[in-house]
Coordinates of C-alpha atoms in Angstrom, one line a residue:
M1 CA 10.1 1.1 -39.8
A2 CA 9.0 4.6 -38.7
K3 CA 8.3 3.3 -35.2
T4 CA 11.8 1.8 -35.0
L5 CA 13.4 5.1 -36.1
V6 CA 11.4 7.0 -33.5
F7 CA 12.4 4.5 -30.8
L8 CA 16.1 4.6 -31.8
F9 CA 16.0 8.4 -31.9
S10 CA 14.4 8.5 -28.4
L11 CA 17.1 6.2 -27.0
F12 CA 19.8 8.4 -28.6
F13 CA 18.2 11.6 -27.2
L14 CA 17.9 10.1 -23.7
S15 CA 21.5 9.0 -23.8
V16 CA 22.7 12.4 -24.8
I17 CA 20.6 14.1 -22.0
S18 CA 21.9 11.5 -19.4
L19 CA 25.5 12.2 -20.4
A20 CA 25.0 15.9 -20.3
T21 CA 23.2 15.8 -17.0
A22 CA 25.7 13.4 -15.4
A23 CA 28.5 15.8 -16.4
K24 CA 26.8 18.5 -14.4
S25 CA 26.9 16.6 -11.1
N26 CA 26.5 18.9 -8.1
G27 CA 28.4 16.6 -5.8
F28 CA 25.6 15.1 -3.7
A29 CA 23.2 13.8 -6.4
N30 CA 23.8 12.0 -9.7
I31 CA 21.5 10.6 -12.3
L32 CA 21.9 6.8 -12.6
S33 CA 20.8 4.2 -15.0
P34 CA 18.4 1.6 -13.4
A35 CA 20.8 -1.0 -14.7
K36 CA 23.5 0.3 -12.3
L37 CA 21.3 -0.8 -9.4
G38 CA 20.7 -4.2 -11.0
L39 CA 17.1 -3.2 -11.8
K40 CA 15.6 -5.2 -14.7
K41 CA 12.4 -4.7 -16.6
E42 CA 9.5 -3.1 -14.7
K43 CA 6.5 -5.4 -14.1
L44 CA 2.9 -5.0 -12.9
S45 CA 1.9 -7.4 -10.0
H46 CA -1.5 -8.1 -8.5
L47 CA -1.7 -9.1 -4.8
H48 CA -4.9 -10.3 -3.2
F49 CA -5.3 -10.8 0.5
Y50 CA -7.6 -10.2 3.5
F51 CA -6.8 -7.7 6.3
H52 CA -8.1 -8.6 9.8
D53 CA -8.5 -5.6 12.0
I54 CA -9.2 -7.0 15.5
L55 CA -10.1 -4.4 18.2
S56 CA -11.8 -6.7 20.7
G57 CA -10.8 -9.7 22.8
R58 CA -7.7 -10.6 24.8
N59 CA -5.3 -10.2 21.8
P60 CA -6.4 -7.2 19.7
T61 CA -4.3 -6.5 16.7
A62 CA -5.3 -2.8 16.6
V63 CA -5.4 -0.5 19.7
R64 CA -6.3 3.2 20.1
V65 CA -3.2 5.0 21.2
A66 CA -4.5 8.6 21.2
S67 CA -7.7 10.6 21.0
A68 CA -9.0 14.1 21.5
A69 CA -11.3 15.2 24.3
A70 CA -14.2 15.3 21.8
T71 CA -13.4 11.9 20.1
N72 CA -15.9 9.8 22.0
K73 CA -18.7 12.4 21.4
S74 CA -18.0 12.4 17.6
E75 CA -20.1 10.2 15.4
T76 CA -17.0 9.6 13.2
F77 CA -14.5 9.2 16.2
F78 CA -12.7 12.2 14.8
G79 CA -9.2 12.5 16.4
A80 CA -8.8 8.8 17.3
I81 CA -5.4 7.3 16.4
V82 CA -5.0 3.5 16.2
M83 CA -1.8 1.5 16.0
A84 CA -2.2 -1.7 14.0
D85 CA -0.3 -5.0 13.6
D86 CA -3.1 -6.7 11.6
P87 CA -2.7 -10.1 10.0
L88 CA -3.0 -10.4 6.2
T89 CA -4.3 -13.8 5.1
A90 CA -4.9 -15.7 1.9
T91 CA -8.7 -16.1 2.5
P92 CA -11.3 -14.4 4.8
D93 CA -10.8 -17.2 7.4
R94 CA -8.5 -15.8 10.1
N95 CA -6.8 -19.2 10.3
S96 CA -5.9 -19.4 6.6
T97 CA -2.3 -18.9 5.5
L98 CA -0.7 -15.8 7.0
V99 CA 0.8 -13.9 4.0
G100 CA 1.9 -10.9 6.0
K101 CA 1.1 -8.1 8.4
A102 CA -0.4 -4.6 8.0
Q103 CA 1.7 -2.5 10.4
G104 CA 1.2 1.2 11.0
I105 CA -1.3 3.8 12.0
Y106 CA -4.8 4.8 11.0
A107 CA -6.6 7.9 12.3
S108 CA -10.1 9.2 12.0
A109 CA -9.5 12.4 10.0
S110 CA -13.1 13.4 9.0
Q111 CA -15.7 15.2 11.0
D112 CA -18.4 14.5 8.4
E113 CA -18.0 10.8 7.5
L114 CA -16.1 7.8 8.8
G115 CA -12.9 8.6 6.9
F116 CA -9.5 7.4 8.0
L117 CA -6.0 8.5 7.1
M118 CA -4.1 5.2 6.5
V119 CA -0.4 5.0 6.9
L120 CA 0.5 1.3 6.7
N121 CA 3.3 -1.0 5.6
F122 CA 2.2 -4.4 4.2
A123 CA 5.1 -6.6 5.4
F124 CA 5.0 -9.9 3.5
M125 CA 6.2 -13.1 5.0
E126 CA 5.1 -15.8 2.5
G127 CA 6.3 -17.0 -0.9
K128 CA 8.6 -15.0 -3.1
Y129 CA 7.6 -11.7 -1.5
N130 CA 8.8 -12.9 2.0
G131 CA 10.8 -10.0 3.5
S132 CA 9.4 -7.4 1.1
S133 CA 7.0 -4.7 1.9
L134 CA 4.6 -2.1 0.3
S135 CA 3.8 1.3 1.8
L136 CA 0.2 2.6 1.6
L137 CA -0.7 6.2 2.4
G138 CA -4.2 7.5 1.7
R139 CA -7.8 8.2 2.6
N140 CA -10.1 5.3 3.5
T141 CA -13.8 6.1 3.6
V142 CA -14.6 2.8 5.3
L143 CA -18.4 2.9 4.6
S144 CA -17.9 3.2 0.9
T145 CA -18.3 -0.1 -1.0
V146 CA -14.8 0.1 -2.6
R147 CA -12.0 2.4 -1.5
E148 CA -8.9 3.2 -3.5
M149 CA -5.7 4.2 -1.8
P150 CA -2.2 4.9 -3.2
I151 CA 0.8 2.6 -2.8
V152 CA 3.7 5.1 -2.5
G153 CA 6.7 2.8 -2.3
G154 CA 8.1 -0.5 -1.2
S155 CA 11.2 -2.5 -0.2
G156 CA 12.9 -5.7 -1.2
L157 CA 11.3 -7.1 -4.4
F158 CA 9.0 -4.0 -4.3
R159 CA 11.8 -1.4 -4.5
F160 CA 10.5 1.6 -6.4
A161 CA 6.9 0.4 -6.2
R162 CA 4.0 2.6 -7.1
G163 CA 0.4 1.7 -7.6
Y164 CA -2.9 1.5 -5.8
A165 CA -4.9 -0.7 -3.4
Q166 CA -8.6 -1.3 -3.5
A167 CA -10.2 -2.2 -0.2
K168 CA -13.7 -3.8 0.1
T169 CA -15.2 -4.7 3.5
H170 CA -15.9 -8.4 3.6
K171 CA -17.3 -8.5 7.2
V172 CA -17.6 -6.0 10.0
N173 CA -19.0 -6.3 13.6
F174 CA -20.3 -2.8 14.5
K175 CA -20.5 -3.8 18.1
T176 CA -16.8 -4.7 18.6
G177 CA -15.3 -2.8 15.6
D178 CA -13.7 -6.0 14.3
A179 CA -13.5 -6.1 10.5
V180 CA -12.2 -8.3 7.7
V181 CA -11.3 -6.3 4.6
E182 CA -10.5 -7.7 1.1
Y183 CA -7.6 -6.0 -0.6
N184 CA -6.6 -6.1 -4.3
V185 CA -3.3 -4.3 -4.7
Y186 CA -1.8 -3.4 -8.1
V187 CA 1.8 -2.3 -8.2
F188 CA 4.5 -1.5 -10.7
H189 CA 7.9 -2.6 -9.5
Y190 CA 11.2 -4.0 -10.8

């Protein structure tokens, strides 16, 4: 019973604050109820897929678009910027079901270790998430066993998304730079 009273009081208190705040609208911003946007209960989803970063061959999916004069002398490729349109598949096999694309930029941002700044959209094209996307922005120390990067937003069914992605290298060819990376993504969304 005490928990019910606390819950009801909390709802009442939030309603009063919302009404008071809404009354003080400054003209360009208002506080809205999630229900006004048709948002229902928030849920937690887990997505699992494989990222194929292909730098070699006739049809690379990632290409260097900029670098500094010292980039090729750096052990970490510091200053290299790569544009990617990498396939995301259901299994490590490149020919398995294409679930989406990782589109964006990654750049070597560390002089001491192989550490990338990742700015990617995971654009999904399969199943119920077809047409929806997640945005990742974070640090990827690619030689670490498991890397964690934040999910900072999304679109479509992932509107208001927040969460994190764990990346684990499945396979890498150090000669060509081609890599297959397993991703486990956990996101809260409506």
